[in-house]
Coordinates of C-alpha atoms in Angstrom, one line a residue:
M122 CA -26.9 23.1 14.5
E123 CA -24.1 23.5 12.2
Y124 CA -26.3 23.3 9.3
L125 CA -28.7 26.1 10.6
A126 CA -25.8 28.2 11.6
A127 CA -24.4 28.0 8.1
Q128 CA -27.7 28.7 6.7
F129 CA -27.8 31.9 8.9
L130 CA -24.5 32.9 7.9
A131 CA -25.3 32.6 4.2
H132 CA -27.6 35.6 4.5
Q133 CA -25.0 37.8 6.2
K134 CA -22.2 39.9 4.8
L135 CA -19.4 37.4 4.0
Q136 CA -16.8 40.0 3.9
E137 CA -17.5 40.8 7.7
I138 CA -17.6 37.1 8.5
A139 CA -14.2 36.3 6.9
E140 CA -12.8 38.9 9.3
M141 CA -13.9 36.8 12.3
N142 CA -11.3 34.6 13.9
N143 CA -11.5 31.3 15.9
W144 CA -12.8 29.0 13.2
E145 CA -10.6 26.0 14.1
D146 CA -13.7 24.0 15.5
F147 CA -16.1 25.0 12.7
H148 CA -14.9 23.2 9.7
Q149 CA -18.2 21.5 9.0
V150 CA -20.1 24.9 9.1
I151 CA -17.8 26.1 6.3
I152 CA -18.5 23.1 4.4
F153 CA -22.4 23.6 4.7
L154 CA -21.7 27.5 4.1
I155 CA -20.4 26.7 0.7
G156 CA -23.3 24.5 0.0
H157 CA -25.9 27.2 0.9
I158 CA -24.1 29.9 -0.9
T159 CA -24.2 27.4 -4.0
L160 CA -27.8 26.6 -3.7
T161 CA -28.7 30.3 -3.6
G162 CA -26.6 31.1 -6.6
Q163 CA -24.3 33.4 -4.7
A164 CA -21.0 31.5 -5.5
S165 CA -19.2 34.3 -7.5
F166 CA -15.7 34.8 -7.4
E167 CA -15.9 37.4 -4.5
T168 CA -18.0 35.1 -2.2
L169 CA -15.7 32.3 -3.1
K170 CA -12.6 34.2 -1.9
Y171 CA -14.2 34.9 1.5
I172 CA -14.9 31.3 2.1
F173 CA -11.5 30.2 1.3
Q174 CA -10.3 32.9 3.7
L175 CA -12.4 31.1 6.3
A176 CA -11.0 27.8 5.6
E177 CA -7.4 29.4 6.0
K178 CA -8.5 30.8 9.3
A179 CA -9.9 27.3 10.3
V180 CA -6.4 26.0 9.7
V181 CA -7.5 23.3 7.1
R182 CA -4.1 22.1 6.2
D183 CA -3.2 21.4 2.6
G184 CA -3.8 17.8 2.0
S185 CA -6.9 17.4 4.0
Y186 CA -8.5 15.5 1.2
D187 CA -11.6 14.5 3.2
F188 CA -12.4 18.2 4.1
W189 CA -11.7 19.5 0.5
W190 CA -13.7 16.6 -1.1
K191 CA -16.7 17.5 0.9
F192 CA -16.3 21.1 0.3
L193 CA -16.1 20.3 -3.6
V194 CA -19.2 18.3 -3.2
E195 CA -21.3 20.9 -1.5
A196 CA -20.2 23.4 -4.2
K197 CA -21.9 21.0 -6.8
K198 CA -18.4 20.2 -8.1
Q199 CA -18.0 23.6 -9.9
K200 CA -15.0 23.6 -12.1
K201 CA -13.8 27.0 -10.6
V202 CA -13.9 25.6 -7.2
G203 CA -12.1 22.6 -8.1
E204 CA -9.4 24.7 -9.8
I205 CA -8.9 26.8 -6.7
I206 CA -8.6 23.7 -4.4
A207 CA -6.1 22.0 -6.8
R208 CA -4.0 25.1 -7.3
K209 CA -3.9 26.4 -3.6
H210 CA -4.8 23.5 -1.2
L211 CA -3.7 20.2 -2.6
P212 CA -0.1 18.9 -2.4
R213 CA 2.1 19.2 -5.6
D214 CA 3.8 16.2 -7.2
I215 CA 3.3 13.6 -4.2
W216 CA 0.0 12.7 -2.7
H217 CA 0.3 10.3 0.3
L218 CA -3.2 8.8 1.3
Y219 CA -2.6 7.1 4.6
E220 CA -5.7 7.1 6.5
V221 CA -8.8 5.5 5.6
K222 CA -10.8 8.7 5.7
M223 CA -8.7 10.4 3.2
I224 CA -8.3 7.5 0.6
V225 CA -11.5 7.7 -1.2
P226 CA -11.8 11.5 -0.9
G227 CA -8.1 11.9 -2.2
L228 CA -9.0 9.6 -5.3
E229 CA -12.1 11.7 -5.9
L230 CA -10.3 14.9 -6.0
L231 CA -7.6 13.4 -8.2
I232 CA -10.8 12.8 -10.6
S233 CA -12.8 15.9 -10.2
T234 CA -10.0 18.5 -10.0
P235 CA -7.3 19.3 -12.5
A236 CA -4.5 18.4 -9.9
K237 CA -1.2 17.5 -11.6
I238 CA 0.7 14.8 -9.7
E239 CA 3.9 12.6 -10.2
T240 CA 3.5 10.1 -7.4
L241 CA 0.5 8.5 -5.6
K242 CA 1.0 6.5 -2.4
I243 CA -2.0 4.7 -0.9
E244 CA -1.3 3.0 2.5
V245 CA -3.8 0.9 4.4
D246 CA -2.8 -0.4 7.8
S247 CA -3.0 -4.0 8.9
R248 CA -6.3 -3.5 10.8
V249 CA -8.4 -2.6 7.7
D250 CA -8.9 -4.8 4.7
P251 CA -8.9 -2.5 1.7
Y252 CA -11.8 -4.2 0.0
G253 CA -13.8 -3.2 3.2
I254 CA -13.4 0.5 2.6
E255 CA -16.5 1.9 1.5
N256 CA -16.5 2.9 -2.3
L257 CA -12.7 2.3 -2.5
W258 CA -13.0 -0.6 -5.2
E259 CA -15.8 1.2 -7.1
V260 CA -13.6 4.4 -7.3
M261 CA -10.4 2.5 -8.3
K262 CA -12.3 0.8 -11.1
E263 CA -13.4 4.2 -12.5
L264 CA -9.9 5.7 -12.5
R265 CA -9.0 4.2 -15.9
H266 CA -12.0 6.0 -17.5
K267 CA -12.0 9.2 -15.3
L268 CA -8.2 9.8 -15.8
R269 CA -8.2 9.1 -19.5
G270 CA -6.5 12.0 -21.4
R271 CA -4.7 13.3 -18.4
Y272 CA -2.7 10.2 -17.3
G273 CA -1.8 7.1 -19.3
K274 CA 1.1 5.0 -20.6
E275 CA 3.1 8.1 -21.8
N276 CA 2.5 10.2 -18.6
P277 CA 1.6 7.7 -15.7
I278 CA 1.5 8.5 -12.2
L279 CA 4.3 6.5 -10.2
T280 CA 2.0 4.5 -7.8
E281 CA 2.8 2.8 -4.4
L282 CA 0.3 0.5 -2.9
H283 CA 0.7 -0.7 0.6
F284 CA -2.1 -3.1 1.8
W285 CA -0.8 -4.3 5.2
H286 CA -3.8 -6.4 5.9
H287 CA -3.3 -8.5 2.9
N288 CA 0.4 -8.9 3.7
E289 CA 0.0 -9.8 7.3
Y290 CA -2.9 -12.1 7.0
K291 CA -4.2 -14.8 4.9
C292 CA -7.2 -13.3 2.9
E293 CA -9.7 -15.1 0.7
R294 CA -9.5 -12.0 -1.8
P295 CA -5.8 -11.0 -2.5
S296 CA -4.7 -7.6 -3.8
D297 CA -5.1 -8.7 -7.6
E298 CA -8.3 -6.9 -8.4
L299 CA -7.0 -3.7 -7.0
L300 CA -3.8 -3.8 -8.8
L301 CA -5.7 -4.5 -12.1
T302 CA -7.2 -1.0 -11.7
L303 CA -3.9 0.8 -12.2
H304 CA -3.8 0.1 -15.9
P305 CA -3.0 2.3 -18.0
W306 CA -2.7 5.3 -15.8
G307 CA -0.5 4.1 -12.9
H308 CA 3.0 2.5 -12.9
L309 CA 3.5 0.4 -10.0
T310 CA 6.9 1.3 -8.1
N311 CA 6.2 -0.4 -4.7
L312 CA 3.8 -3.0 -3.5
T313 CA 3.0 -4.4 0.0
G314 CA -0.1 -6.9 -0.4
S315 CA -0.7 -10.4 -1.6
L316 CA -0.9 -12.0 -5.0
G317 CA -3.3 -14.9 -6.1
E318 CA -3.5 -17.1 -9.1
Q319 CA -3.7 -15.3 -12.4
E320 CA -4.6 -17.0 -15.9
E321 CA -1.5 -18.1 -17.6
G322 CA -0.1 -15.2 -19.7
K323 CA -1.9 -12.5 -17.9
E324 CA 0.2 -12.3 -14.6
I325 CA -0.4 -8.9 -13.1
L326 CA 3.2 -7.9 -12.6
N327 CA 4.4 -8.8 -16.1
Y328 CA 4.7 -5.2 -17.3
C329 CA 5.7 -3.6 -13.9
F330 CA 9.1 -2.6 -15.2
K331 CA 9.4 0.2 -12.7
L332 CA 8.7 -2.0 -9.6
K333 CA 11.4 -1.5 -6.9
T334 CA 10.2 -3.1 -3.9
L335 CA 7.9 -6.0 -3.7
R336 CA 6.4 -7.4 -0.3
V337 CA 3.6 -10.1 -0.9
R338 CA 2.0 -13.0 0.8
L339 CA 1.6 -16.0 -1.5
C340 CA -0.8 -18.7 -0.4
S341 CA -0.6 -21.4 -3.0
L342 CA 1.7 -23.1 -5.4
E343 CA 0.0 -21.4 -8.3
A344 CA 0.4 -17.9 -6.9
V345 CA 4.3 -18.4 -6.5
I346 CA 4.4 -19.7 -10.2
C347 CA 2.6 -16.5 -11.4
L348 CA 5.0 -14.5 -9.5
S349 CA 8.0 -16.4 -10.9
V350 CA 6.7 -15.7 -14.6
S351 CA 6.5 -12.0 -14.0
L352 CA 10.0 -11.9 -12.3
E353 CA 11.5 -13.4 -15.1
K354 CA 10.7 -10.2 -17.2
I355 CA 10.9 -7.5 -14.6
Y356 CA 13.5 -8.6 -11.9
K357 CA 16.3 -6.2 -13.0
S358 CA 14.2 -3.2 -11.6
I359 CA 13.4 -4.8 -8.2
R360 CA 15.8 -3.9 -5.3
N361 CA 14.1 -5.9 -2.7
L362 CA 11.8 -9.0 -2.9
R363 CA 10.1 -10.1 0.4
V364 CA 7.7 -13.1 0.1
T365 CA 5.7 -15.0 2.6
L366 CA 4.9 -18.5 1.6
D367 CA 1.8 -19.2 3.6
F368 CA 0.7 -22.6 2.6
S369 CA 1.3 -26.0 4.2
S370 CA 4.0 -28.7 3.9
E371 CA 1.7 -30.8 1.8
V372 CA 2.7 -28.6 -1.2
N373 CA 5.5 -30.4 -3.0
A374 CA 8.7 -28.2 -2.5
H375 CA 10.2 -29.4 -5.6
D376 CA 7.3 -27.9 -7.8
L377 CA 8.1 -24.4 -6.5
P378 CA 9.7 -22.2 -9.2
S379 CA 12.8 -20.2 -8.5
L380 CA 12.2 -16.3 -7.6
T381 CA 14.6 -14.4 -9.9
T382 CA 16.0 -11.4 -8.0
N383 CA 19.1 -9.1 -7.9
G384 CA 20.2 -10.8 -4.6
N385 CA 17.9 -9.2 -2.0
L386 CA 15.5 -12.0 -1.4
E387 CA 13.8 -12.3 1.8
V388 CA 11.5 -15.6 2.5
T389 CA 8.9 -15.8 5.5
I390 CA 7.6 -19.2 6.3
P391 CA 5.1 -19.1 9.1
G392 CA 3.8 -22.0 11.3
I393 CA 6.3 -24.7 10.8
S394 CA 7.7 -27.4 13.4
D395 CA 10.3 -29.8 13.5
K396 CA 8.7 -32.3 11.2
D397 CA 8.7 -29.6 8.5
K398 CA 12.5 -28.8 8.6
E399 CA 13.4 -31.0 5.6
W400 CA 10.5 -29.4 3.7
V401 CA 11.7 -25.8 4.6
V402 CA 15.3 -26.7 3.1
A403 CA 13.9 -27.8 -0.2
V404 CA 11.7 -24.8 -0.4
V405 CA 14.3 -22.1 0.2
R406 CA 16.8 -24.1 -2.2
N407 CA 14.0 -24.1 -4.8
V408 CA 12.7 -20.4 -4.5
G409 CA 16.3 -19.2 -4.1
C410 CA 17.5 -21.2 -7.4
Q411 CA 20.1 -23.5 -5.5
R412 CA 19.1 -26.7 -7.3
G413 CA 20.8 -29.2 -9.8
N414 CA 23.1 -27.1 -12.0
K415 CA 21.1 -23.9 -11.7
R416 CA 22.4 -21.5 -9.0
G417 CA 20.9 -18.2 -8.1
Q418 CA 21.5 -15.5 -5.5
G419 CA 20.0 -17.5 -2.7
C420 CA 18.1 -16.1 0.1
R421 CA 19.4 -13.2 2.0
H422 CA 17.1 -13.5 5.0
L423 CA 14.9 -16.4 6.0
V424 CA 12.2 -15.6 8.6
L425 CA 10.5 -18.4 10.6
D426 CA 7.8 -17.0 12.5
K427 CA 4.9 -18.3 14.7
S428 CA 7.0 -21.6 14.7
E429 CA 7.2 -24.6 16.9
L430 CA 10.9 -25.2 16.3
T431 CA 13.3 -26.7 18.8
C432 CA 17.0 -25.6 19.1
N433 CA 18.1 -28.9 17.4
A434 CA 15.9 -28.2 14.4
V435 CA 17.2 -24.8 14.0
K436 CA 20.8 -26.1 14.1
Y437 CA 19.8 -28.6 11.5
L438 CA 18.4 -25.7 9.4
I439 CA 21.6 -23.7 9.7
H440 CA 23.8 -26.6 8.6
K441 CA 21.5 -27.3 5.6
L442 CA 21.2 -23.8 4.3
T443 CA 24.8 -22.8 4.6
R444 CA 25.5 -20.8 1.4
V445 CA 21.7 -20.6 0.5
V446 CA 20.7 -18.4 3.4
T447 CA 23.4 -15.8 2.7
E448 CA 23.0 -13.2 5.8
K449 CA 20.5 -14.0 8.5
L450 CA 17.9 -16.5 10.0
S451 CA 15.2 -15.0 12.1
V452 CA 13.2 -17.5 14.3
E453 CA 10.2 -17.0 16.4
T454 CA 9.3 -20.2 18.3
N455 CA 6.9 -21.1 21.3
C456 CA 9.5 -23.8 22.2
N457 CA 11.7 -23.2 25.4
I458 CA 15.2 -21.9 24.2
T459 CA 17.7 -22.0 27.0
V460 CA 20.7 -19.7 27.3
E461 CA 22.6 -22.8 26.6
D462 CA 20.7 -23.3 23.4
E463 CA 21.2 -19.9 22.3
E464 CA 25.1 -20.2 23.0
S465 CA 25.2 -23.5 20.9
V466 CA 23.5 -21.9 17.9
A467 CA 25.7 -18.8 18.3
A468 CA 28.8 -21.2 18.0
L469 CA 27.7 -22.1 14.6
E470 CA 27.3 -18.4 13.3
N471 CA 31.1 -18.0 12.9
R472 CA 31.2 -21.2 11.0
T473 CA 28.4 -20.7 8.6
H474 CA 28.3 -16.8 8.5
I475 CA 24.6 -17.0 9.2
S476 CA 23.6 -14.5 11.7
V477 CA 20.8 -16.0 13.8
N478 CA 18.1 -13.8 15.4
W479 CA 15.7 -15.1 18.0
I480 CA 12.5 -13.0 17.6

């Protein structure tokens, strides 16, 4: 019905149609209308003006990337249409693509219009694996070729990537391949996701000198080593480093390298129990660079979620990690913690200066 309605309207006087109100529920009709106008060869400057007026009456907001991408496709990606969309209907400077339906259309518009932006923020919530978003992987692979001459090492787009699914769940396919697509057009400034094992000398973050916030899940010793190598080069720019170490206590804690930071290191270790407490101490000491004669900034915040820790194990950790954990210990446990237990732990806080938070 919407298609047929648009076909009918295409043969009417567009000036009169553009004077009509109440177009809010007819976005798809407008998209089909530009398609019919284009197919019949009527897409002159004058007719385009009236169709864009319809879009304004339909309250198509600036930044409706999915609408404008469909509009441009129906217009056969005409250069003049892309120029109008970029100039009048897309945000200037900063693009935030935070809904699944807008991510790929937003990237397609970046490719197909002369839009000039400074910052690109892509955010995928924890319910969705970004590799499962239709065409996202394919479009991101094309960006280095499609943006050549517009964005590069000399004039990059400052890019934030937030892949919450990769950060909150253990995934077979980490964020690595998506990160690689940023070269050379995008300079990574903030990352939420996961990192895997890369070939020595080709660590993904080696040259991310503008990186400020890094929140990643690491599922192997090799992944921690790769991150450590990169941090030796880029740590000065990083303000906050949050790592989730999602591997079992079978990994030798003394093989773990230090994670060089400016003092804002947060470590999360999920799924541990009392038998792992000595291992946890060794892990935090090593990644916080508190071993031998080599001392680092330590770990500002240690998070032990989804654990089976008793109160006695928590008190053991507080004692052993004094001056290693510098601010806070957060514990989520399925063991019964009584009021007396909480009071006994609270008594240690003043002596150790570690604030304990029961999640």
